[in-house]
PDB file of C-alpha atoms in Angstrom:
ATOM      1  CA  MET A  12      -9.588 -61.169  68.985  1.00 87.00           C
ATOM      2  CA  ILE A  13      -5.728 -60.541  70.084  1.00 91.00           C
ATOM      3  CA  GLU A  14      -5.905 -56.971  67.974  1.00 93.00           C
ATOM      4  CA  ILE A  15      -9.651 -56.225  69.783  1.00 94.00           C
ATOM      5  CA  ILE A  16      -7.752 -56.786  73.305  1.00 95.00           C
ATOM      6  CA  ARG A  17      -5.058 -54.632  72.672  1.00 95.00           C
ATOM      7  CA  LYS A  18      -6.853 -51.999  70.780  1.00 96.00           C
ATOM      8  CA  GLN A  19      -9.384 -51.714  73.701  1.00 96.00           C
ATOM      9  CA  ILE A  20      -7.561 -51.759  76.629  1.00 97.00           C
ATOM     10  CA  TYR A  21      -5.270 -48.610  75.161  1.00 97.00           C
ATOM     11  CA  LYS A  22      -8.681 -46.822  74.286  1.00 97.00           C
ATOM     12  CA  ASP A  23      -9.886 -47.843  78.137  1.00 97.00           C
ATOM     13  CA  THR A  24      -6.435 -47.051  79.719  1.00 96.00           C
ATOM     14  CA  SER A  25      -4.337 -44.890  77.679  1.00 97.00           C
ATOM     15  CA  VAL A  26      -1.372 -47.647  78.106  1.00 97.00           C
ATOM     16  CA  LEU A  27      -0.058 -49.041  74.545  1.00 97.00           C
ATOM     17  CA  VAL A  28      -0.432 -52.803  74.101  1.00 97.00           C
ATOM     18  CA  ILE A  29       1.822 -54.036  71.585  1.00 97.00           C
ATOM     19  CA  PRO A  30       2.690 -57.980  70.390  1.00 95.00           C
ATOM     20  CA  SER A  31       5.192 -59.438  72.042  1.00 94.00           C
ATOM     21  CA  ASN A  32       7.765 -61.253  70.222  1.00 91.00           C
ATOM     22  CA  THR A  33       8.160 -57.978  66.898  1.00 88.00           C
ATOM     23  CA  THR A  34      10.925 -57.315  65.876  1.00 90.00           C
ATOM     24  CA  ALA A  35       9.310 -53.975  64.342  1.00 91.00           C
ATOM     25  CA  LYS A  36      10.191 -50.352  66.128  1.00 94.00           C
ATOM     26  CA  LEU A  37       9.766 -50.010  69.846  1.00 94.00           C
ATOM     27  CA  PRO A  38       7.604 -47.084  70.922  1.00 96.00           C
ATOM     28  CA  PRO A  39       8.846 -44.696  73.573  1.00 96.00           C
ATOM     29  CA  LEU A  40       8.173 -45.637  76.889  1.00 95.00           C
ATOM     30  CA  PRO A  41       6.041 -46.627  78.808  1.00 97.00           C
ATOM     31  CA  TYR A  42       4.297 -49.180  76.709  1.00 97.00           C
ATOM     32  CA  ALA A  43       3.018 -52.944  77.604  1.00 98.00           C
ATOM     33  CA  SER A  44       3.682 -56.392  75.562  1.00 97.00           C
ATOM     34  CA  ILE A  45       1.405 -58.881  74.863  1.00 97.00           C
ATOM     35  CA  ASN A  46       2.136 -62.548  74.129  1.00 96.00           C
ATOM     36  CA  ASP A  47      -0.796 -65.743  73.917  1.00 95.00           C
ATOM     37  CA  THR A  48       1.953 -68.045  75.520  1.00 95.00           C
ATOM     38  CA  SER A  49      -0.787 -70.882  75.078  1.00 94.00           C
ATOM     39  CA  PRO A  50      -3.171 -70.407  72.735  1.00 92.00           C
ATOM     40  CA  HIS A  51      -5.504 -73.213  73.485  1.00 90.00           C
ATOM     41  CA  ILE A  52      -5.966 -75.706  76.715  1.00 92.00           C
ATOM     42  CA  LYS A  53      -8.789 -78.237  76.319  1.00 88.00           C
ATOM     43  CA  ASP A  54     -11.627 -77.418  79.081  1.00 83.00           C
ATOM     44  CA  VAL A  55     -12.773 -79.899  81.090  1.00 82.00           C
ATOM     45  CA  GLY A  56     -15.656 -82.035  79.506  1.00 80.00           C
ATOM     46  CA  GLN A  57     -16.247 -83.410  75.701  1.00 84.00           C
ATOM     47  CA  ALA A  58     -17.623 -81.703  72.878  1.00 84.00           C
ATOM     48  CA  ASP A  59     -21.219 -80.756  72.297  1.00 86.00           C
ATOM     49  CA  ILE A  60     -22.383 -82.266  68.964  1.00 84.00           C
ATOM     50  CA  HIS A  61     -25.790 -81.571  67.822  1.00 82.00           C
ATOM     51  CA  ILE A  62     -28.009 -81.326  64.839  1.00 80.00           C
ATOM     52  CA  VAL A  63     -29.121 -78.015  64.015  1.00 78.00           C
ATOM     53  CA  GLU A  64     -31.611 -76.517  61.000  1.00 76.00           C
ATOM     54  CA  ASP A  65     -31.125 -73.850  59.177  1.00 74.00           C
ATOM     55  CA  ALA A  66     -32.226 -72.150  56.450  1.00 76.00           C
ATOM     56  CA  GLU A  67     -30.095 -74.235  54.234  1.00 71.00           C
ATOM     57  CA  GLY A  68     -30.661 -77.369  55.382  1.00 70.00           C
ATOM     58  CA  VAL A  69     -29.752 -79.699  58.637  1.00 73.00           C
ATOM     59  CA  LYS A  70     -26.303 -79.571  60.026  1.00 78.00           C
ATOM     60  CA  LYS A  71     -23.942 -80.759  62.430  1.00 81.00           C
ATOM     61  CA  ARG A  72     -22.783 -78.251  65.133  1.00 85.00           C
ATOM     62  CA  ARG A  73     -19.837 -78.710  67.217  1.00 85.00           C
ATOM     63  CA  SER A  74     -19.283 -76.621  70.243  1.00 89.00           C
ATOM     64  CA  GLU A  75     -15.995 -76.948  72.695  1.00 90.00           C
ATOM     65  CA  SER A  76     -14.986 -74.525  75.044  1.00 91.00           C
ATOM     66  CA  TYR A  77     -11.235 -73.664  75.545  1.00 93.00           C
ATOM     67  CA  LYS A  78      -8.543 -72.268  77.863  1.00 95.00           C
ATOM     68  CA  PHE A  79      -5.908 -69.718  76.539  1.00 96.00           C
ATOM     69  CA  VAL A  80      -3.415 -67.568  78.350  1.00 97.00           C
ATOM     70  CA  PHE A  81      -2.410 -64.291  77.409  1.00 97.00           C
ATOM     71  CA  SER A  82       1.204 -62.722  79.154  1.00 98.00           C
ATOM     72  CA  ILE A  83       0.950 -59.336  79.841  1.00 98.00           C
ATOM     73  CA  SER A  84       4.250 -57.444  80.519  1.00 97.00           C
ATOM     74  CA  VAL A  85       4.129 -53.410  81.329  1.00 97.00           C
ATOM     75  CA  TYR A  86       7.306 -51.603  80.149  1.00 96.00           C
ATOM     76  CA  ALA A  87       8.682 -47.764  81.967  1.00 96.00           C
ATOM     77  CA  THR A  88      11.395 -45.590  83.003  1.00 94.00           C
ATOM     78  CA  THR A  89      10.715 -46.536  86.839  1.00 94.00           C
ATOM     79  CA  ASP A  90       9.854 -49.591  88.911  1.00 95.00           C
ATOM     80  CA  ALA A  91       6.675 -47.319  90.328  1.00 96.00           C
ATOM     81  CA  GLU A  92       5.734 -46.202  86.818  1.00 97.00           C
ATOM     82  CA  ALA A  93       5.601 -49.861  86.177  1.00 97.00           C
ATOM     83  CA  ILE A  94       3.834 -51.423  88.931  1.00 97.00           C
ATOM     84  CA  ARG A  95       1.048 -48.705  88.321  1.00 97.00           C
ATOM     85  CA  LEU A  96       0.097 -49.045  84.714  1.00 98.00           C
ATOM     86  CA  ALA A  97       0.699 -52.980  85.286  1.00 98.00           C
ATOM     87  CA  LYS A  98      -1.913 -52.868  88.019  1.00 98.00           C
ATOM     88  CA  ALA A  99      -4.313 -50.174  85.740  1.00 97.00           C
ATOM     89  CA  VAL A 100      -4.368 -53.301  82.591  1.00 98.00           C
ATOM     90  CA  ARG A 101      -4.948 -55.975  84.883  1.00 98.00           C
ATOM     91  CA  SER A 102      -7.876 -53.941  86.577  1.00 97.00           C
ATOM     92  CA  TRP A 103      -8.936 -53.955  82.909  1.00 97.00           C
ATOM     93  CA  PHE A 104      -9.606 -57.513  82.467  1.00 97.00           C
ATOM     94  CA  PHE A 105     -12.623 -57.094  85.526  1.00 93.00           C
ATOM     95  CA  LEU A 106     -13.886 -53.991  84.869  1.00 93.00           C
ATOM     96  CA  ALA A 107     -13.972 -51.931  81.966  1.00 93.00           C
ATOM     97  CA  GLY A 108     -12.220 -55.081  80.184  1.00 94.00           C
ATOM     98  CA  GLU A 109     -15.579 -57.620  81.065  1.00 92.00           C
ATOM     99  CA  THR A 110     -17.982 -56.313  79.221  1.00 92.00           C
ATOM    100  CA  HIS A 111     -15.873 -56.010  75.665  1.00 94.00           C
ATOM    101  CA  LEU A 112     -14.600 -59.393  76.887  1.00 95.00           C
ATOM    102  CA  GLU A 113     -18.487 -60.812  77.136  1.00 94.00           C
ATOM    103  CA  ASP A 114     -19.285 -60.094  73.870  1.00 93.00           C
ATOM    104  CA  MET A 115     -16.767 -61.828  72.050  1.00 93.00           C
ATOM    105  CA  ASN A 116     -18.145 -64.550  74.118  1.00 91.00           C
ATOM    106  CA  ILE A 117     -15.044 -64.779  76.593  1.00 95.00           C
ATOM    107  CA  VAL A 118     -14.536 -64.960  80.144  1.00 95.00           C
ATOM    108  CA  VAL A 119     -11.863 -63.980  82.560  1.00 96.00           C
ATOM    109  CA  THR A 120     -10.890 -67.833  84.662  1.00 96.00           C
ATOM    110  CA  ASN A 121      -7.663 -66.618  86.673  1.00 97.00           C
ATOM    111  CA  LEU A 122      -6.219 -63.317  86.709  1.00 97.00           C
ATOM    112  CA  GLY A 123      -2.414 -63.533  88.303  1.00 97.00           C
ATOM    113  CA  ASN A 124      -0.725 -61.434  90.648  1.00 98.00           C
ATOM    114  CA  VAL A 125       1.479 -58.699  89.039  1.00 97.00           C
ATOM    115  CA  GLU A 126       5.218 -59.352  89.225  1.00 97.00           C
ATOM    116  CA  ASN A 127       8.676 -57.919  88.796  1.00 96.00           C
ATOM    117  CA  ARG A 128       9.506 -59.162  85.183  1.00 94.00           C
ATOM    118  CA  THR A 129      12.759 -55.835  85.638  1.00 88.00           C
ATOM    119  CA  ILE A 130      16.360 -56.881  83.804  1.00 86.00           C
ATOM    120  CA  TYR A 131      19.529 -55.995  83.520  1.00 83.00           C
ATOM    121  CA  LEU A 132      20.663 -54.885  80.357  1.00 77.00           C
ATOM    122  CA  VAL A 133      24.589 -54.234  80.043  1.00 77.00           C
ATOM    123  CA  ASP A 134      24.666 -50.868  82.298  1.00 79.00           C
ATOM    124  CA  SER A 135      21.288 -50.145  83.556  1.00 77.00           C
ATOM    125  CA  TYR A 136      17.792 -51.943  83.837  1.00 79.00           C
ATOM    126  CA  GLU A 137      14.346 -52.333  82.115  1.00 86.00           C
ATOM    127  CA  TYR A 138      12.137 -51.469  84.319  1.00 93.00           C
ATOM    128  CA  ARG A 139       8.799 -54.498  83.967  1.00 95.00           C
ATOM    129  CA  HIS A 140       6.200 -55.419  86.008  1.00 97.00           C
ATOM    130  CA  GLY A 141       3.153 -58.250  84.160  1.00 97.00           C
ATOM    131  CA  PHE A 142       0.750 -60.877  85.167  1.00 98.00           C
ATOM    132  CA  ASP A 143      -0.684 -63.773  83.122  1.00 98.00           C
ATOM    133  CA  VAL A 144      -4.837 -63.911  82.758  1.00 98.00           C
ATOM    134  CA  GLN A 145      -6.613 -67.272  81.644  1.00 97.00           C
ATOM    135  CA  LEU A 146      -9.050 -66.648  79.747  1.00 96.00           C
ATOM    136  CA  ARG A 147     -12.304 -68.941  78.389  1.00 95.00           C
ATOM    137  CA  GLY A 148     -13.717 -68.986  74.762  1.00 93.00           C
ATOM    138  CA  SER A 149     -15.797 -71.271  72.505  1.00 89.00           C
ATOM    139  CA  ASP A 150     -15.362 -72.851  69.579  1.00 86.00           C
ATOM    140  CA  ASP A 151     -18.617 -73.231  67.834  1.00 85.00           C
ATOM    141  CA  GLN A 152     -18.454 -75.582  64.457  1.00 84.00           C
ATOM    142  CA  THR A 153     -21.327 -75.887  61.916  1.00 81.00           C
ATOM    143  CA  PHE A 154     -20.890 -78.419  58.791  1.00 77.00           C
ATOM    144  CA  ASN A 155     -22.664 -80.457  56.184  1.00 72.00           C
ATOM    145  CA  ARG A 156     -21.634 -84.333  56.976  1.00 63.00           C
ATOM    146  CA  VAL A 157     -20.324 -85.030  52.990  1.00 55.00           C
ATOM    147  CA  HIS A 158     -20.949 -88.871  51.478  1.00 55.00           C
ATOM    148  CA  GLN A 159     -17.462 -89.529  49.764  1.00 55.00           C
ATOM    149  CA  ASP A 160     -19.142 -89.135  46.472  1.00 59.00           C
ATOM    150  CA  GLY A 161     -19.175 -85.651  47.662  1.00 56.00           C
ATOM    151  CA  THR A 162     -23.320 -85.695  48.468  1.00 62.00           C
ATOM    152  CA  ASN A 163     -24.700 -84.339  51.542  1.00 61.00           C
ATOM    153  CA  VAL A 164     -25.661 -86.724  54.379  1.00 62.00           C
ATOM    154  CA  HIS A 165     -29.320 -86.231  55.292  1.00 60.00           C
ATOM    155  CA  TYR A 166     -30.891 -86.191  58.578  1.00 56.00           C
ATOM    156  CA  ASP A 167     -34.531 -87.602  58.927  1.00 61.00           C
ATOM    157  CA  TRP A 168     -36.028 -87.336  62.799  1.00 62.00           C
ATOM    158  CA  ILE A 169     -36.907 -90.006  64.680  1.00 73.00           C
ATOM    159  CA  GLU A 170     -40.392 -89.505  66.847  1.00 77.00           C
ATOM    160  CA  THR A 171     -40.673 -93.682  67.959  1.00 81.00           C
ATOM    161  CA  VAL A 172     -38.599 -96.338  68.309  1.00 79.00           C
ATOM    162  CA  GLU A 173     -39.680 -99.715  68.885  1.00 79.00           C
ATOM    163  CA  LEU A 174     -37.721-102.063  71.289  1.00 74.00           C
ATOM    164  CA  GLU A 175     -37.377-105.844  71.919  1.00 74.00           C
ATOM    165  CA  PHE A 176     -35.934-107.024  74.922  1.00 74.00           C
ATOM    166  CA  GLU A 177     -35.892-110.898  75.178  1.00 73.00           C
ATOM    167  CA  GLY A 178     -39.339-110.992  73.939  1.00 64.00           C
ATOM    168  CA  VAL A 179     -40.361-108.309  75.786  1.00 60.00           C
ATOM    169  CA  ASN A 180     -42.138-105.168  73.865  1.00 57.00           C
ATOM    170  CA  VAL A 181     -41.027-101.763  74.702  1.00 55.00           C
ATOM    171  CA  GLU A 182     -42.583 -97.921  73.041  1.00 59.00           C
TER     172      GLU A 182
END
């Protein structure tokens, strides 16, 4: 997913986005880096668990939403260029990128401010500006229930149940 987002940002904004924390040779300035700082943050509530039937039979499906955070920094030769490009990449998340994210079943839940991340290296500055973006996705898993002996658990549908409470018959 992060690869798709990186490539789409480049396609839509012309800002090259590389993975952070890499030992690969760095591209010429300007460029951006993306770091998956929080890959899985439990969202509120419990997972939805239900039984589904498909061509292969009856299965159990578990769906859970979760959040994750990307930190994006733009590196440039001047402070003004770093700010301009960081704003362009940030805008991608609520303009051009919104449709691409929706296609991956992802929504933006929090888009941080563009902040100064410039550092001083030996005798010059490395101009950086960046922001964090929090997204929400869905983790969907479908699986067969299996007994300890390796055979599949088979589910039967219950149409009615008769309950008896202290001598009272309730249908």
